[in-house]
């Protein structure tokens, strides 16, 4: 068991899922950072504007403070023009105080006082005001002609207005960023789907090649990068077809090349004494059977992925015609029941090899009747061959399937048996089962899938 199963799961993640996850992470990181920066800049801008407003009021207040020349008392010569300074505890206050003398305040401050601090220039601070409100205070120390004391002039305003404006902006900013994030994700998903569309088209082509619907990948409607890849894959597919055809031709040529020497050796064996002749005939028979057996298996070792769909009736017509004549010579009737327009995903030569091998065995064992039927199922196609011969017991059927031995151990003929059939079933992902036939003999049932054995899909 792997020590890092999560790495295996990540490695199996589809390209589309990877791009979506990467986009989601980018949005989740970028938008909060952008929102934080915007909120900070807005808060700083609003605070600066608020302070500028307080400083303007402070300047008006400084311009209005005067000292009475007769009694040296402080007084305000003008109003600030904002009614909130006249409303008690409104949150807007001003105050003018001397070090040890008179203090002037706005009506809104009532009996409360603002703390003061010695400041050489304009100073901004935050203090707790009446009723626990947080105040933003701007103050400045001045000296007036004819007045010996330093005056502390302050203007204060509640932070509630400032904080409300910032909070409203942050709320709207959050909603806007959420909407923007959702819009970005939808747009990225559409972009990813559009970007991976050529891969999906290529995947569809691959499945069509696997199922035998087309011979090669389409390159006309693909981007240049994928078109080059498709052309390279088409080259590989064509090379594989040539290699398979060359291998089959070589197998046929080898069969012809060995046939004559074996025949010559069989003829020469007649000149030897009976004991030696029988031994030579036995060994030559084994050589002939082995050669034909392995050549037949080689001829069936075609490329499953490259196998196209063939018409069953058209492909099997010559085989059934020849076997029908062979059955007539033996007094056996061959009955056919093939579905119309039945397409089988199998090489024509392999299909003929499969049906011919099973039918030859049935004709050898049958007493008078053999039936063959080929019909579609929901998940594939089914071939059923039945005879009215002696059949096989359940133990014999299990043993034959287990060891891949010949079906006709006691009768004449080379009888490649189940070996070639089992190889074809393995090659094409089919299944072979033996049972008792309705005619009383042996029933050989073959199931072949309609979809490729080894999927090579690209998830996008």
XYZ file of C-alpha atoms in Angstrom:
460
model
C 0.000 0.000 0.000
C 1.312 3.447 -0.906
C 2.529 5.659 1.927
C 1.071 8.723 0.208
C -2.399 7.850 -1.116
C -3.224 11.537 -1.499
C -0.440 11.843 -4.080
C -2.012 9.054 -6.093
C -5.393 10.773 -5.917
C -3.803 14.055 -7.042
C -2.012 12.279 -9.883
C -5.323 10.836 -11.098
C -7.070 14.203 -10.997
C -8.404 15.211 -14.403
C -6.979 18.186 -16.294
C -10.287 20.011 -16.011
C -10.416 19.519 -12.234
C -6.811 20.658 -11.871
C -7.452 23.860 -13.809
C -10.643 24.564 -11.859
C -8.881 23.986 -8.526
C -5.991 26.234 -9.587
C -8.445 28.930 -10.686
C -10.363 28.646 -7.422
C -7.161 28.972 -5.380
C -6.097 31.982 -7.448
C -9.453 33.698 -6.919
C -9.460 32.855 -3.197
C -5.993 34.374 -2.754
C -6.083 37.311 -5.177
C -9.509 38.754 -4.359
C -9.068 38.887 -0.549
C -5.677 40.533 -1.011
C -7.149 43.042 -3.441
C -10.090 43.633 -1.089
C -7.788 44.186 1.863
C -5.750 46.721 -0.124
C -8.834 48.569 -1.358
C -10.374 48.667 2.127
C -7.142 50.001 3.628
C -6.793 52.706 0.988
C -10.433 53.712 1.336
C -10.187 53.879 5.117
C -7.036 55.968 4.870
C -8.629 58.279 2.288
C -11.824 58.733 4.282
C -9.868 59.331 7.483
C -7.696 61.932 5.753
C -10.764 63.687 4.380
C -12.348 63.604 7.848
C -9.209 65.106 9.382
C -9.106 67.797 6.677
C -12.681 68.688 7.556
C -11.817 68.946 11.242
C -8.770 71.071 10.424
C -10.954 73.437 8.397
C -13.264 73.837 11.386
C -10.214 74.324 13.574
C -9.020 77.176 11.332
C -12.453 78.794 11.485
C -12.361 78.444 15.256
C -8.890 79.995 15.426
C -10.025 82.910 13.292
C -12.969 83.551 15.576
C -11.301 83.488 19.011
C -10.575 86.895 20.505
C -9.378 88.403 23.809
C -11.299 91.263 25.394
C -8.755 94.079 25.924
C -10.455 95.433 29.048
C -10.791 92.298 31.182
C -8.606 89.927 29.115
C -11.399 87.421 28.779
C -11.709 85.041 25.877
C -14.707 85.204 23.565
C -15.879 83.829 20.195
C -16.488 86.430 17.530
C -18.246 84.107 15.070
C -20.112 80.774 14.924
C -18.766 77.687 13.159
C -21.999 77.469 11.199
C -22.787 73.848 12.086
C -25.903 73.315 14.248
C -24.470 70.119 15.676
C -22.136 72.211 17.833
C -25.274 73.675 19.476
C -26.961 70.311 20.206
C -25.988 68.753 23.542
C -23.806 65.643 23.212
C -24.256 65.620 19.460
C -20.760 64.209 18.985
C -19.349 67.430 17.531
C -17.460 69.669 19.971
C -14.990 72.496 20.194
C -13.033 73.846 23.126
C -10.676 76.748 23.816
C -8.794 76.711 27.116
C -5.920 78.555 28.723
C -3.307 77.032 30.970
C -4.782 78.386 34.218
C -7.590 80.594 33.085
C -10.863 80.698 31.214
C -12.252 77.859 29.112
C -14.695 78.296 26.251
C -16.658 75.294 24.918
C -19.387 74.573 22.409
C -22.905 74.163 23.762
C -22.819 70.539 22.660
C -20.056 69.771 25.169
C -22.279 70.926 28.055
C -20.450 70.298 31.355
C -17.820 67.982 29.908
C -14.277 68.890 28.964
C -11.881 67.609 26.332
C -8.371 66.572 27.396
C -5.613 68.828 26.108
C -2.059 68.191 25.123
C 0.782 70.574 24.463
C 1.279 70.524 20.712
C 3.618 72.720 18.753
C 1.671 72.183 15.568
C -1.593 70.553 14.491
C -2.023 67.279 16.385
C -4.579 64.530 15.774
C -5.551 62.022 18.411
C -8.443 59.836 19.531
C -9.963 60.113 22.982
C -13.049 58.911 24.776
C -15.640 61.639 24.920
C -19.016 62.137 26.583
C -21.158 59.024 26.946
C -18.225 56.846 26.024
C -18.106 57.898 22.371
C -14.754 57.652 20.643
C -13.776 61.120 19.384
C -11.246 62.099 16.796
C -9.639 65.302 18.063
C -7.561 67.838 16.203
C -5.917 70.559 18.290
C -3.374 73.302 18.154
C -1.701 75.620 20.694
C -1.598 79.343 19.913
C -0.689 82.608 21.598
C -2.783 85.712 20.983
C -1.439 89.279 21.186
C -2.289 90.851 24.536
C -2.771 87.479 26.208
C 0.056 85.945 28.174
C -1.271 82.400 28.398
C -1.040 79.715 25.764
C -4.408 78.737 24.333
C -5.295 75.117 23.577
C -7.816 75.069 20.691
C -9.508 71.736 19.936
C -12.192 70.458 17.550
C -13.546 66.958 18.066
C -16.036 64.745 16.230
C -17.418 61.315 16.919
C -15.902 58.459 14.900
C -19.386 56.982 14.348
C -19.881 58.741 11.023
C -16.402 57.763 9.873
C -16.761 54.151 10.999
C -20.230 53.858 9.450
C -18.974 55.039 6.096
C -15.990 52.660 6.220
C -18.180 49.724 7.293
C -20.663 50.402 4.486
C -17.866 50.524 1.949
C -16.356 47.290 3.254
C -19.773 45.576 3.098
C -20.316 46.724 -0.491
C -16.736 45.789 -1.332
C -17.242 42.290 0.096
C -20.412 41.752 -1.922
C -18.726 43.104 -5.046
C -15.713 40.832 -4.593
C -17.959 37.818 -4.025
C -19.885 38.607 -7.205
C -16.630 39.204 -9.067
C -15.203 35.924 -7.760
C -18.300 33.994 -8.858
C -18.196 35.704 -12.260
C -14.493 34.928 -12.624
C -15.020 31.272 -11.715
C -17.856 30.944 -14.211
C -15.772 32.661 -16.860
C -12.757 30.487 -16.081
C -14.917 27.360 -16.183
C -16.227 28.383 -19.604
C -12.702 29.208 -20.725
C -11.410 25.835 -19.484
C -14.257 24.001 -21.179
C -13.617 25.860 -24.428
C -9.869 25.335 -24.117
C -10.252 21.592 -23.508
C -12.814 21.137 -26.287
C -10.102 19.972 -28.757
C -8.990 17.356 -26.227
C -12.578 16.132 -25.882
C -12.862 15.980 -29.666
C -9.595 14.060 -29.794
C -10.837 11.736 -27.038
C -14.007 11.090 -29.049
C -11.863 10.298 -32.080
C -9.759 7.875 -30.048
C -12.862 6.091 -28.812
C -14.134 5.935 -32.393
C -10.823 4.437 -33.513
C -10.965 1.924 -30.667
C -14.513 0.941 -31.556
C -13.624 0.651 -35.233
C -15.930 3.421 -36.477
C -13.049 5.349 -38.068
C -9.524 4.406 -39.124
C -7.596 7.484 -37.981
C -7.826 10.638 -35.904
C -9.208 13.819 -37.445
C -6.741 16.689 -37.730
C -8.722 19.350 -39.610
C -10.449 20.939 -36.602
C -7.649 20.760 -34.012
C -5.178 23.434 -32.852
C -1.704 23.164 -34.338
C -0.246 21.536 -31.224
C -2.893 18.813 -31.060
C -2.986 18.455 -34.838
C 0.713 17.554 -34.799
C 0.066 15.085 -31.994
C -2.883 13.566 -33.878
C -0.793 13.196 -37.028
C 1.944 11.491 -35.021
C -0.603 9.121 -33.472
C -2.052 8.406 -36.911
C 1.449 7.505 -38.036
C 1.802 5.111 -35.096
C -1.589 3.539 -35.838
C -0.704 3.081 -39.497
C 2.660 1.579 -38.590
C 0.951 -0.843 -36.197
C -1.464 -1.868 -38.929
C 1.410 -2.525 -41.297
C 3.272 -4.514 -38.641
C 0.178 -6.602 -37.890
C -0.439 -7.258 -41.571
C 3.226 -8.063 -42.086
C 3.137 -10.473 -39.155
C 0.095 -12.250 -40.538
C 1.653 -12.448 -43.987
C 4.816 -13.821 -42.433
C 2.741 -16.419 -40.570
C 1.080 -17.496 -43.820
C 4.411 -17.646 -45.636
C 5.898 -19.693 -42.803
C 2.983 -22.122 -42.985
C 3.555 -22.652 -46.699
C 7.307 -22.925 -46.161
C 6.903 -25.680 -43.515
C 4.112 -27.522 -45.251
C 6.304 -28.932 -48.028
C 9.209 -30.200 -45.840
C 6.762 -31.882 -43.459
C 5.016 -33.562 -46.399
C 8.362 -34.715 -47.822
C 9.452 -36.105 -44.458
C 6.111 -37.894 -44.101
C 6.621 -39.506 -47.519
C 10.209 -40.497 -46.745
C 9.076 -42.028 -43.461
C 7.246 -44.726 -45.449
C 10.617 -46.258 -46.383
C 11.546 -47.029 -42.806
C 10.612 -50.186 -40.872
C 7.147 -50.167 -39.244
C 8.403 -49.342 -35.735
C 10.563 -46.482 -36.935
C 7.903 -45.298 -39.396
C 5.228 -45.090 -36.680
C 7.536 -43.113 -34.422
C 8.403 -40.715 -37.268
C 4.737 -40.292 -38.188
C 3.936 -39.512 -34.566
C 6.683 -36.919 -34.238
C 5.872 -35.358 -37.631
C 2.211 -35.207 -36.621
C 3.170 -33.401 -33.442
C 5.296 -30.962 -35.452
C 2.440 -30.364 -37.887
C -0.079 -29.830 -35.083
C 2.276 -27.510 -33.185
C 3.062 -25.473 -36.291
C -0.581 -25.094 -37.263
C -1.571 -24.374 -33.670
C 0.935 -21.582 -33.091
C 0.470 -20.116 -36.553
C -3.261 -19.976 -35.957
C -2.695 -18.247 -32.619
C -0.322 -15.787 -34.304
C -2.909 -15.056 -36.975
C -5.404 -14.187 -34.232
C -3.024 -11.858 -32.380
C -4.257 -8.746 -34.175
C -4.520 -5.329 -32.623
C -7.739 -5.055 -30.658
C -7.545 -1.287 -30.474
C -7.272 -1.181 -34.261
C -10.075 -3.665 -34.848
C -12.943 -2.256 -36.860
C -16.589 -3.286 -36.958
C -17.449 -5.899 -39.563
C -20.779 -7.167 -40.835
C -21.242 -10.588 -39.261
C -23.392 -12.089 -42.025
C -21.119 -10.877 -44.815
C -17.921 -11.927 -43.022
C -19.187 -15.401 -42.065
C -20.904 -16.153 -45.389
C -17.945 -18.040 -46.967
C -17.227 -19.908 -43.724
C -20.836 -20.995 -43.247
C -21.139 -21.949 -46.911
C -18.100 -24.212 -46.746
C -19.092 -25.785 -43.431
C -22.646 -26.332 -44.674
C -21.269 -28.424 -47.559
C -19.018 -30.297 -45.135
C -22.026 -31.053 -42.928
C -24.052 -32.273 -45.886
C -21.325 -34.762 -46.756
C -21.518 -36.066 -43.186
C -25.307 -36.044 -43.091
C -25.485 -33.125 -40.636
C -27.816 -30.189 -41.198
C -26.412 -26.728 -40.331
C -29.093 -24.184 -39.408
C -28.192 -20.468 -39.360
C -29.868 -17.598 -37.505
C -27.894 -14.376 -37.891
C -29.426 -10.999 -37.043
C -29.658 -8.505 -39.883
C -27.090 -5.682 -40.003
C -25.247 -7.104 -37.003
C -21.914 -5.328 -36.553
C -19.194 -7.095 -34.588
C -16.141 -5.265 -33.291
C -13.610 -7.843 -34.411
C -11.148 -8.422 -37.213
C -12.842 -10.339 -40.036
C -10.150 -13.044 -40.014
C -10.467 -13.490 -36.233
C -14.251 -13.739 -36.430
C -13.979 -16.396 -39.147
C -11.375 -18.250 -37.077
C -13.583 -18.170 -33.983
C -16.806 -19.332 -35.630
C -15.084 -21.805 -37.927
C -13.212 -23.493 -35.086
C -16.318 -23.966 -32.956
C -18.509 -25.042 -35.877
C -15.986 -27.622 -37.113
C -15.976 -29.190 -33.681
C -19.784 -29.199 -33.529
C -20.054 -30.791 -36.985
C -17.603 -33.543 -36.031
C -19.552 -34.461 -32.909
C -23.133 -33.873 -34.114
C -25.405 -36.756 -35.062
C -27.664 -34.900 -37.464
C -28.109 -31.237 -36.549
C -26.082 -28.117 -35.653
C -27.465 -24.627 -35.102
C -25.581 -21.339 -35.081
C -27.104 -18.008 -34.015
C -25.630 -14.530 -33.726
C -27.710 -11.774 -32.102
C -27.119 -8.484 -30.239
C -27.433 -7.970 -26.481
C -27.607 -4.782 -24.428
C -23.904 -4.953 -23.586
C -22.495 -6.799 -26.589
C -23.214 -9.609 -29.038
C -23.719 -13.314 -28.410
C -22.746 -16.289 -30.570
C -24.430 -19.616 -29.757
C -23.475 -22.916 -31.400
C -25.398 -26.080 -30.436
C -25.264 -29.701 -31.640
C -27.198 -32.910 -30.961
C -24.125 -35.020 -30.296
C -23.162 -36.833 -27.081
C -22.118 -33.583 -25.421
C -19.857 -33.326 -22.372
C -20.420 -33.753 -18.678
C -20.077 -30.776 -16.365
C -16.739 -32.065 -15.148
C -15.487 -32.448 -18.709
C -16.652 -28.939 -19.618
C -14.907 -27.409 -16.615
C -11.729 -29.349 -17.343
C -11.767 -28.334 -21.020
C -12.131 -24.651 -20.134
C -9.511 -24.899 -17.401
C -6.748 -26.471 -19.443
C -7.637 -25.090 -22.889
C -7.473 -28.552 -24.420
C -9.024 -29.728 -27.645
C -12.751 -30.271 -27.800
C -12.330 -33.321 -29.984
C -9.755 -35.537 -28.333
C -10.921 -38.762 -30.001
C -11.682 -37.783 -33.588
C -9.604 -36.986 -36.629
C -8.457 -33.546 -37.689
C -5.890 -31.162 -36.323
C -8.389 -29.644 -33.879
C -6.754 -26.545 -32.537
C -9.440 -26.744 -29.852
C -10.132 -24.136 -27.284
C -6.656 -22.588 -27.266
C -7.294 -20.278 -30.216
C -10.827 -19.492 -28.975
C -9.545 -18.611 -25.503
C -6.828 -16.429 -27.004
C -9.429 -14.549 -29.011
C -11.609 -14.117 -25.934
C -8.665 -12.703 -23.989
C -7.706 -10.462 -26.900
C -11.180 -8.988 -27.391
C -12.376 -9.089 -23.774
C -15.041 -11.731 -24.475
C -16.252 -14.747 -22.539
C -16.687 -18.405 -23.519
C -18.959 -20.807 -21.671
C -19.897 -24.440 -22.313
C -23.213 -25.945 -21.297
C -25.742 -28.570 -22.304
C -27.538 -27.695 -25.530
C -31.300 -27.728 -26.024
C -30.653 -30.294 -28.791
C -29.029 -32.601 -26.240
C -25.364 -32.086 -27.156
C -22.855 -29.343 -26.385
C -23.651 -25.625 -26.428
C -20.753 -23.184 -26.921
C -21.777 -19.644 -25.977
C -19.509 -16.702 -26.816
C -20.101 -13.134 -25.600
C -18.205 -10.237 -27.178
C -18.320 -6.633 -25.890
C -19.280 -3.758 -28.153
C -16.889 -1.288 -26.494
C -13.079 -1.406 -26.533
C -11.289 -3.537 -23.948
C -8.613 -1.023 -22.994
C -10.062 2.467 -22.719
C -7.705 5.308 -23.377
C -10.001 8.243 -22.667
C -8.805 11.697 -21.670
C -10.932 13.226 -19.010
C -11.437 16.815 -19.500
